[in-house]
PDB file of C-alpha atoms in Angstrom:
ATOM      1  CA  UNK A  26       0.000   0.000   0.000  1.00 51.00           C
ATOM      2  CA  UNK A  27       1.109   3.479  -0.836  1.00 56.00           C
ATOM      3  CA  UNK A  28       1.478   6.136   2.018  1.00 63.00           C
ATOM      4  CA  UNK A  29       0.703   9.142   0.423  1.00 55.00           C
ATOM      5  CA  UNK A  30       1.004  13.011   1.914  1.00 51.00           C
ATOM      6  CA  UNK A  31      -1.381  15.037   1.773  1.00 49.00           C
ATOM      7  CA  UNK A  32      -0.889  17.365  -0.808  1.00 52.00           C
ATOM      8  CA  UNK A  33      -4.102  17.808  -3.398  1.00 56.00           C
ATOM      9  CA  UNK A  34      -4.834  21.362  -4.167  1.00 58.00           C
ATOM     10  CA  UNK A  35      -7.323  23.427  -4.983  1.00 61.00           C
ATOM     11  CA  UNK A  36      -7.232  26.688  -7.013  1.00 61.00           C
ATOM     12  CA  UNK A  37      -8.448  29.106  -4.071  1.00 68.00           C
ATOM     13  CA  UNK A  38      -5.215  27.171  -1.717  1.00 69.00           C
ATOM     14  CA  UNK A  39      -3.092  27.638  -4.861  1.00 64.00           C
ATOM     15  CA  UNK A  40      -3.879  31.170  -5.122  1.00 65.00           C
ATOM     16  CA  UNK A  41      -3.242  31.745  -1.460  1.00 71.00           C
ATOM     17  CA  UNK A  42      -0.155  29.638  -1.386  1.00 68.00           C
ATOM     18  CA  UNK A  43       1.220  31.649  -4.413  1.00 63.00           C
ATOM     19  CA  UNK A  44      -0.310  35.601  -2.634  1.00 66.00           C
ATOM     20  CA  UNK A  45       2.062  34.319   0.139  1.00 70.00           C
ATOM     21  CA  UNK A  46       5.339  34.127  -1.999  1.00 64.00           C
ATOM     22  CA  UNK A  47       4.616  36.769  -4.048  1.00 62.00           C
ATOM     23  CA  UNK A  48       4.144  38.813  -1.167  1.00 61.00           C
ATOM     24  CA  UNK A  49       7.804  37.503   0.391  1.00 58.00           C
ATOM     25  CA  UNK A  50       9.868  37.960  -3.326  1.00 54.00           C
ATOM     26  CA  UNK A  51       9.616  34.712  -4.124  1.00 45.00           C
ATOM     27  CA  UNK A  52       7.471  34.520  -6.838  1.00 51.00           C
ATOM     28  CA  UNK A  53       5.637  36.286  -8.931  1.00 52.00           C
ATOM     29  CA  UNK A  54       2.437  34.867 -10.810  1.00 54.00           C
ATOM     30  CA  UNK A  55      -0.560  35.792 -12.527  1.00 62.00           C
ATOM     31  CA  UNK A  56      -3.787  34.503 -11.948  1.00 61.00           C
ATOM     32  CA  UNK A  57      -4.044  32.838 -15.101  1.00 70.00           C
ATOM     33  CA  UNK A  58      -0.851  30.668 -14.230  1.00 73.00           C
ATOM     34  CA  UNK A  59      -2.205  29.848 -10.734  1.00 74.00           C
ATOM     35  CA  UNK A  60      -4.909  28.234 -12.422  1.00 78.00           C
ATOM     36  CA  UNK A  61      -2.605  26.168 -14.997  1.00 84.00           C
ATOM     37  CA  UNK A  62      -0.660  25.449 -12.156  1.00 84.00           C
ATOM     38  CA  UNK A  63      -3.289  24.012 -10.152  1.00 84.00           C
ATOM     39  CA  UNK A  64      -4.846  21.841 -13.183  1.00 88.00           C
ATOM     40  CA  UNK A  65      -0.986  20.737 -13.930  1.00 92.00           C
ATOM     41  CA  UNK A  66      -0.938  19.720 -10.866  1.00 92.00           C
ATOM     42  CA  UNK A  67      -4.027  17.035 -10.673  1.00 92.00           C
ATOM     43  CA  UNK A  68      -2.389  15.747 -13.764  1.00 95.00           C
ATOM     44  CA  UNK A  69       0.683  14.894 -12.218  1.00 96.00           C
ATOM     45  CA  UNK A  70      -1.084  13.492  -9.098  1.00 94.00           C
ATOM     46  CA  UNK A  71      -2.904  11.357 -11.168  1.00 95.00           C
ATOM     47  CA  UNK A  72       0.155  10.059 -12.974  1.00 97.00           C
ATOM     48  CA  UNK A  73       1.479   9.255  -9.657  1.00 97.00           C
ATOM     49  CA  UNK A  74      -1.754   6.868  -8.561  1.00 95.00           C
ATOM     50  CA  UNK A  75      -1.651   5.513 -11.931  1.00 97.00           C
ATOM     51  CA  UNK A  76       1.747   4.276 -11.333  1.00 98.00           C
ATOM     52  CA  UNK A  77       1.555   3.457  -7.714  1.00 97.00           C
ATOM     53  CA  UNK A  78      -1.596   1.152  -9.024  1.00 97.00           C
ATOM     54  CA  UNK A  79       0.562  -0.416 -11.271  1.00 98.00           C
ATOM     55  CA  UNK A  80       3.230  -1.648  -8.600  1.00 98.00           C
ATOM     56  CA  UNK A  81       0.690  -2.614  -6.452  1.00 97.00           C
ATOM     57  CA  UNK A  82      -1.187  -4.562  -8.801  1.00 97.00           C
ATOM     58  CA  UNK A  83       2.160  -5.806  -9.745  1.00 97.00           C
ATOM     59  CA  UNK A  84       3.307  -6.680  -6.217  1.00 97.00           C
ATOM     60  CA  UNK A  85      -0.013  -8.599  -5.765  1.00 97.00           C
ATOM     61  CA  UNK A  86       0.450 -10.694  -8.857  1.00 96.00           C
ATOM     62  CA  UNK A  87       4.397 -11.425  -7.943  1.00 96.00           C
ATOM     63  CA  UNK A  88       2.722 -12.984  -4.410  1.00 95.00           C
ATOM     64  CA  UNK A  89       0.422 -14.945  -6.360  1.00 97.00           C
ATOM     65  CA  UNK A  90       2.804 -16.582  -8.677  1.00 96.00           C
ATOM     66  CA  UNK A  91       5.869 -16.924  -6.237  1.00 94.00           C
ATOM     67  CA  UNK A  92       4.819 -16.368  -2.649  1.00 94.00           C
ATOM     68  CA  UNK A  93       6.728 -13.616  -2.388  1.00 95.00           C
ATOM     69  CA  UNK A  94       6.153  -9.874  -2.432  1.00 96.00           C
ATOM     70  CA  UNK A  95       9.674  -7.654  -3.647  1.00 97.00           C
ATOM     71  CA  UNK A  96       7.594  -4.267  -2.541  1.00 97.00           C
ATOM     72  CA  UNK A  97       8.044  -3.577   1.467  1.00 97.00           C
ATOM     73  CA  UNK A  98       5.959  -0.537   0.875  1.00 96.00           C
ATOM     74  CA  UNK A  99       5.577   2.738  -1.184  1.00 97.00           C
ATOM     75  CA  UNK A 100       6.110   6.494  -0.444  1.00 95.00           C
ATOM     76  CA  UNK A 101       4.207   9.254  -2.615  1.00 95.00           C
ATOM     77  CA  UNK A 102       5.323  13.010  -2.558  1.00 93.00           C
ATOM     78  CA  UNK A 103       3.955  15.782  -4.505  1.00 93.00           C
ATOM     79  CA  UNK A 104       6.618  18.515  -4.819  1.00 91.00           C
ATOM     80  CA  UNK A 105       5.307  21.811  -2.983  1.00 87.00           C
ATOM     81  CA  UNK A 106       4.075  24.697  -5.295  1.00 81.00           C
ATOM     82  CA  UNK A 107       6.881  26.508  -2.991  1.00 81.00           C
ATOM     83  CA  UNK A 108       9.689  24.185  -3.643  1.00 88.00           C
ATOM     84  CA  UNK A 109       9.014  23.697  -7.510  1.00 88.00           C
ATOM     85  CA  UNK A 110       9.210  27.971  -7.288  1.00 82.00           C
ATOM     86  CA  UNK A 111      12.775  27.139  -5.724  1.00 86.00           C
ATOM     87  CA  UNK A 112      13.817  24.928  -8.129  1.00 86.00           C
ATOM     88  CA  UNK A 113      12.922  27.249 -10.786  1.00 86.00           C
ATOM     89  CA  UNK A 114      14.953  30.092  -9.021  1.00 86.00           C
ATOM     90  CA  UNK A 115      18.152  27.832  -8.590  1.00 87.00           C
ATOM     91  CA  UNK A 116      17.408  26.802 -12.466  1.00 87.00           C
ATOM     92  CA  UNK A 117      16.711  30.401 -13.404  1.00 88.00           C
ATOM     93  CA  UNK A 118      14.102  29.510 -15.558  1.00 86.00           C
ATOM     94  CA  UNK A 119      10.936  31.528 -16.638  1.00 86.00           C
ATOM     95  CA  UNK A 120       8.153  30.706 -14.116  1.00 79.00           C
ATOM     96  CA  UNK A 121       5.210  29.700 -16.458  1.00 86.00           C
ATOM     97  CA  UNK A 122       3.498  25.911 -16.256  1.00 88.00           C
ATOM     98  CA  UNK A 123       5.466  25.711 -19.524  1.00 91.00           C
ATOM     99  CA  UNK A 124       8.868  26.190 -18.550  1.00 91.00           C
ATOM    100  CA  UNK A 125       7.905  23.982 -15.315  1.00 92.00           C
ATOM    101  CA  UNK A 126       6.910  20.764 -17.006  1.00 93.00           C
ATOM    102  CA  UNK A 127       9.543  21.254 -19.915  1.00 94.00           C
ATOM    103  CA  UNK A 128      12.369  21.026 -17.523  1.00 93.00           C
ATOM    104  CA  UNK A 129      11.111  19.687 -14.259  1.00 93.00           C
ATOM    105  CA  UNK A 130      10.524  16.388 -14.077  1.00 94.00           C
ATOM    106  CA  UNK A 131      10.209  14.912 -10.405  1.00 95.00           C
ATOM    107  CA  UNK A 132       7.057  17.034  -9.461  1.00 95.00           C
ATOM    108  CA  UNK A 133       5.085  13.959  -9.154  1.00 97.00           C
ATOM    109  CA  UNK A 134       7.603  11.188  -7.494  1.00 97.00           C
ATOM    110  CA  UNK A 135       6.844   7.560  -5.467  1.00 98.00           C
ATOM    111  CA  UNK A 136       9.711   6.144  -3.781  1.00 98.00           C
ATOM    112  CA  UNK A 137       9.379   1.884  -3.899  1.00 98.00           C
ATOM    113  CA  UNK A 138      10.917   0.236  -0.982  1.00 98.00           C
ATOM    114  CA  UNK A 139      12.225  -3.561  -1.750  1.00 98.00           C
ATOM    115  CA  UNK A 140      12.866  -6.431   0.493  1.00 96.00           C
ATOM    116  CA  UNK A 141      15.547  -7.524  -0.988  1.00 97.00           C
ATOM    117  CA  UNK A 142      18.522  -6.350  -3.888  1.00 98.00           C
ATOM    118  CA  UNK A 143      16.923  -8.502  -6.578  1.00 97.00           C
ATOM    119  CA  UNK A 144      13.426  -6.869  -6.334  1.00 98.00           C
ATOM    120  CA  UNK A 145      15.146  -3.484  -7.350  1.00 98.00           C
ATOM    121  CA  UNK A 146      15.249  -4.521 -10.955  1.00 98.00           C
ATOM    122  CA  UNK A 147      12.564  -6.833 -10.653  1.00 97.00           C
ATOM    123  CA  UNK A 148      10.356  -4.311 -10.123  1.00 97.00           C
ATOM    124  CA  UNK A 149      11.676  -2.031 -12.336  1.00 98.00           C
ATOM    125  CA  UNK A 150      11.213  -5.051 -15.626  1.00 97.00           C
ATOM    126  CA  UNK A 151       7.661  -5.479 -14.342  1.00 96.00           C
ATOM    127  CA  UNK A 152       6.750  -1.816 -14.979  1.00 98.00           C
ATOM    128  CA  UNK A 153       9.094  -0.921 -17.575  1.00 97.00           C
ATOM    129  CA  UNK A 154       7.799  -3.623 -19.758  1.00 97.00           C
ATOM    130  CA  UNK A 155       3.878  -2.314 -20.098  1.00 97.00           C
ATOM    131  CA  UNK A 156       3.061  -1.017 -23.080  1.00 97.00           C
ATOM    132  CA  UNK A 157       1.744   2.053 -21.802  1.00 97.00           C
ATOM    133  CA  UNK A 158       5.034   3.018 -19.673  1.00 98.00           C
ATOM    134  CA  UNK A 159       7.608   4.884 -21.546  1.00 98.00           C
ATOM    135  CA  UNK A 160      11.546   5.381 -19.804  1.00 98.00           C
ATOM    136  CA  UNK A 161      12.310   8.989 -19.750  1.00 98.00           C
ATOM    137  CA  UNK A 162      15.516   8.287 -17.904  1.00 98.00           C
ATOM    138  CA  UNK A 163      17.172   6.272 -15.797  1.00 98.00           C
ATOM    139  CA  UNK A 164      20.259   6.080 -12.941  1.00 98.00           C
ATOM    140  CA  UNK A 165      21.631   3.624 -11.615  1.00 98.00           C
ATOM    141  CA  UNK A 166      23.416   4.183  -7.946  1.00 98.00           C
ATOM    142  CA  UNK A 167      23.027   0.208  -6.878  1.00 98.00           C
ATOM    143  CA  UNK A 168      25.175  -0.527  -8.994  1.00 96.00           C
ATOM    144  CA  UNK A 169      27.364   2.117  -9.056  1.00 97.00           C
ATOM    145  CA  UNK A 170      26.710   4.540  -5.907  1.00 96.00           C
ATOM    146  CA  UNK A 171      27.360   7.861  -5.151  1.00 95.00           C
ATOM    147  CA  UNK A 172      30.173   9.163  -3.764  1.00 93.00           C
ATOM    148  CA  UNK A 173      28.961   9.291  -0.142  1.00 92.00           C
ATOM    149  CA  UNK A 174      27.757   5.903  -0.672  1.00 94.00           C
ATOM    150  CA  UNK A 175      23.776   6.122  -1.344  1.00 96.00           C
ATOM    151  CA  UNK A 176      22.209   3.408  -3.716  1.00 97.00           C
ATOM    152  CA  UNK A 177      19.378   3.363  -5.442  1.00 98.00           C
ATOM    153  CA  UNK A 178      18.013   3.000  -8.773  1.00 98.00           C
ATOM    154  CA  UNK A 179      15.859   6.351  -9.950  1.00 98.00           C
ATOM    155  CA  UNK A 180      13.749   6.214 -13.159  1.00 98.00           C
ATOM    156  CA  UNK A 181      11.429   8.680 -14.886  1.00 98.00           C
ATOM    157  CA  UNK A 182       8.681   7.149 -16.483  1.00 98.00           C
ATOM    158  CA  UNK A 183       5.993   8.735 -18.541  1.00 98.00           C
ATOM    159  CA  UNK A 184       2.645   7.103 -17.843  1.00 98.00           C
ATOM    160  CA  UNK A 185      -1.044   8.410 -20.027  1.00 98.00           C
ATOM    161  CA  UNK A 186      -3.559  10.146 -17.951  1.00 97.00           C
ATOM    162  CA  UNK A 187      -7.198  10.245 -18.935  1.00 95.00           C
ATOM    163  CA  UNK A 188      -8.777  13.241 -18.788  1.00 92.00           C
ATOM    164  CA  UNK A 189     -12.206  14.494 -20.391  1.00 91.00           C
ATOM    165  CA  UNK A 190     -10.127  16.649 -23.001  1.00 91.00           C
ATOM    166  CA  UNK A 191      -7.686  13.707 -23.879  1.00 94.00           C
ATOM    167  CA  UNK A 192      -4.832  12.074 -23.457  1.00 96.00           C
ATOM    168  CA  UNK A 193      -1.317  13.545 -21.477  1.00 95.00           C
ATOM    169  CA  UNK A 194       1.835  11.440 -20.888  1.00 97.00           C
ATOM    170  CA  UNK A 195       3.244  12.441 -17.635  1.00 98.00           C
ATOM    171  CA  UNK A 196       5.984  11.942 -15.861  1.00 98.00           C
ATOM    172  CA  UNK A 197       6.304  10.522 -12.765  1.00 98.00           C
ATOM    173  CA  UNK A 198      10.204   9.823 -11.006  1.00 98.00           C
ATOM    174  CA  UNK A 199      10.239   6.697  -9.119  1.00 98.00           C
ATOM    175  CA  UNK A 200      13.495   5.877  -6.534  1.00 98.00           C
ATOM    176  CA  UNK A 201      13.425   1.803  -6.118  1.00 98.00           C
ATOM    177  CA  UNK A 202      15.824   0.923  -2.735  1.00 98.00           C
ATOM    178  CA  UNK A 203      15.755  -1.759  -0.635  1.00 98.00           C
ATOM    179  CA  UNK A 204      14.976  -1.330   3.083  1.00 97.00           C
ATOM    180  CA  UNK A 205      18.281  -1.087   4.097  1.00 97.00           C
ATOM    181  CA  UNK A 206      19.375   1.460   1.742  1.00 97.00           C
ATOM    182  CA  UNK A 207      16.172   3.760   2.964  1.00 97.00           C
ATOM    183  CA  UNK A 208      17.458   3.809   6.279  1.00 96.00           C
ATOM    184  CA  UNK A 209      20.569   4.752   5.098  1.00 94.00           C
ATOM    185  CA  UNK A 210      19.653   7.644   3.070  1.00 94.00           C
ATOM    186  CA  UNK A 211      17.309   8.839   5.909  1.00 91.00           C
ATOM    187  CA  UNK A 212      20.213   9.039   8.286  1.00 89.00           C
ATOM    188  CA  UNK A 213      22.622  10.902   4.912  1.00 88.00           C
ATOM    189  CA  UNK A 214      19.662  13.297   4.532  1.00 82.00           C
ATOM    190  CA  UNK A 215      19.220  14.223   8.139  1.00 82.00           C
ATOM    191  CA  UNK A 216      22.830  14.243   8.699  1.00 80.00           C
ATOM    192  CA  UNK A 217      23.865  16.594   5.315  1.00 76.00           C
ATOM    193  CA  UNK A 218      20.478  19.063   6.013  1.00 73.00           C
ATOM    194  CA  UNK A 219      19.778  19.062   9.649  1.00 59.00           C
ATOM    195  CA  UNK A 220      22.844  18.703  11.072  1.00 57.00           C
ATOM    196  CA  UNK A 221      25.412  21.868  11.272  1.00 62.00           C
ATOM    197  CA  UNK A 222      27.891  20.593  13.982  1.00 67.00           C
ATOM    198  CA  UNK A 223      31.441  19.411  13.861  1.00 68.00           C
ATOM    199  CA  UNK A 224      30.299  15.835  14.057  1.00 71.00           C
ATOM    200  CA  UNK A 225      28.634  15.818  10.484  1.00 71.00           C
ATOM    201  CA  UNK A 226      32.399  15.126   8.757  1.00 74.00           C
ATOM    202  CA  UNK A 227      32.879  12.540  11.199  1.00 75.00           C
ATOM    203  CA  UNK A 228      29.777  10.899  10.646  1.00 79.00           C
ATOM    204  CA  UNK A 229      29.632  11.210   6.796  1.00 79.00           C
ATOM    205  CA  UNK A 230      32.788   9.263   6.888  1.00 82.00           C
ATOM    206  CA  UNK A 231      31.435   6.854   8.995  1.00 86.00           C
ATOM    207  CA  UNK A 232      28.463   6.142   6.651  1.00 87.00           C
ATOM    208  CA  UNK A 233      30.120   6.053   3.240  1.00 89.00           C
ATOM    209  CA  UNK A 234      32.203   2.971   5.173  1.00 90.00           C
ATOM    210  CA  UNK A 235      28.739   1.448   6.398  1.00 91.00           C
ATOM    211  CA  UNK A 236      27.334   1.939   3.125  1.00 94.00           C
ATOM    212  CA  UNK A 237      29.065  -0.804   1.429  1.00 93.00           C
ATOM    213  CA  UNK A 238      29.032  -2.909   4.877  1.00 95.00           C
ATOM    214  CA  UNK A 239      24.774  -2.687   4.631  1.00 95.00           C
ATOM    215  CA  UNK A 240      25.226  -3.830   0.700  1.00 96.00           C
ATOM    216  CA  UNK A 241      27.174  -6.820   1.587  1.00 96.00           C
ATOM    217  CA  UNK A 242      24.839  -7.520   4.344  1.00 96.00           C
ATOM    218  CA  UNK A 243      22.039  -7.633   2.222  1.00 96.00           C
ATOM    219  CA  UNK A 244      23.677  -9.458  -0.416  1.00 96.00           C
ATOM    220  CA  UNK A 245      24.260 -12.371   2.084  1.00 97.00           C
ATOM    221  CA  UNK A 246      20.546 -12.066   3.345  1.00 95.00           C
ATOM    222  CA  UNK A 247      19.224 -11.966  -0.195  1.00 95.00           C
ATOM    223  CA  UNK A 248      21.360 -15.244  -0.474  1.00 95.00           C
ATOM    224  CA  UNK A 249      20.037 -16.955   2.613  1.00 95.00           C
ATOM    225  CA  UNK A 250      16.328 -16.268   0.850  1.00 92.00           C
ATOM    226  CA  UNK A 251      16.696 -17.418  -2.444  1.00 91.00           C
ATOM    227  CA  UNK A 252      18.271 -20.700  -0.598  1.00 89.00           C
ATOM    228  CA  UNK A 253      15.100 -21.138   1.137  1.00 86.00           C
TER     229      UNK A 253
END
């Protein structure tokens, strides 16, 4: 099951949302654009439950055929109308729904949480391989992980939405990680964002080094499983 924040809008929050920033310097936007905004953004929400039915449904078949589920659980985030206005700053692109959904791409984003190593790509051939699912791109930090040491695999997928005046392909980014690797990029994000001490060195250090310690661990439990 997906646990999803909160985060549908409506065009009288939007416009209040947006008065706010305007009022602070951080944005400015006409009314016209609130309301694209807002209308953008059911698409993308919808995009996002249109994939997270499709790893469910998915996950539900995988038990059927093999007694075995490879999805722990699922996160959904919609990006906040205030952080897609900061990401647009830092870009310094033109703040119109155009420019948003031309060069933003994680506004609608579902992060898939594995039991084990294998179910990473698993899941990712399962979706990947419908018909209707297009790969916008793809990275691949299992295999090869990021300097500090975080894995995971992160896709962008394009999936249709329905609507009553046709047909959009949206995208949606999806991060696929296994347990273990969640709670270790919990602990990097806390640590690299909320903590401003002289400890944070120390501890980054300490993580890269458990980093690869976690992925043999879970190597050797994935191993013990498929023995079973």
């Amino acid at each position: 099951m997906i646990n999803k924040r909160q985060t549908s809008v409506n065009i009288e929050k939007l416009k209040a949302e947006l008065t706010t920033l305007n009022a602070r310097g951080l944005a400015q936007v006409e009314v016209d654009e609130i309301i694209q905004f807002a209308k953008m953004y059911q698409v993308y929400e919808a995009a996002q439950n249109e994939v997270a039915t499709k790893l469910e449904n998915l996950d539900a078949e995988f038990q059927l055929n093999y007694n075995h589920n490879p999805i722990h659980h699922m996160d959904g985030r919609m990006k906040s109308p205030e952080s897609l206005v900061g990401k647009m700053q830092k870009k310094g692109l033109e703040r119109t729904v155009k420019t948003l959904t031309d060069n933003v791409f994680d506004i609608a984003g579902l992060r898939v949480i594995t039991n084990y190593i294998d179910d990473i790509y698993t899941i990712e051939r399962l979706l990947t391989h419908q018909s209707d699912v297009t790969v916008l791109k793809r990275k691949d930090y299992v295999e090869t992980p990021k300097a500090s040491g975080y894995r995971s695999l992160h896709l962008v997928v394009t999936v249709p939405v329905f609507l009553s005046t046709g047909v959009v392909d949206t995208p949606v980014e999806i991060q696929i990680r296994t347990v273990g690797m969640d709670m270790w990029a919990s602990l990097e994000h806390k640590l690299r964002y909320k903590t401003d001490d002289d400890r944070a060195e120390e501890h980054a250090q300490q993580l890269e080094r458990y980093a690869g310690e976690l992925f043999d661990i879970e190597r050797n439990l994935q191993a013990i499983h498929q023995d079973l």
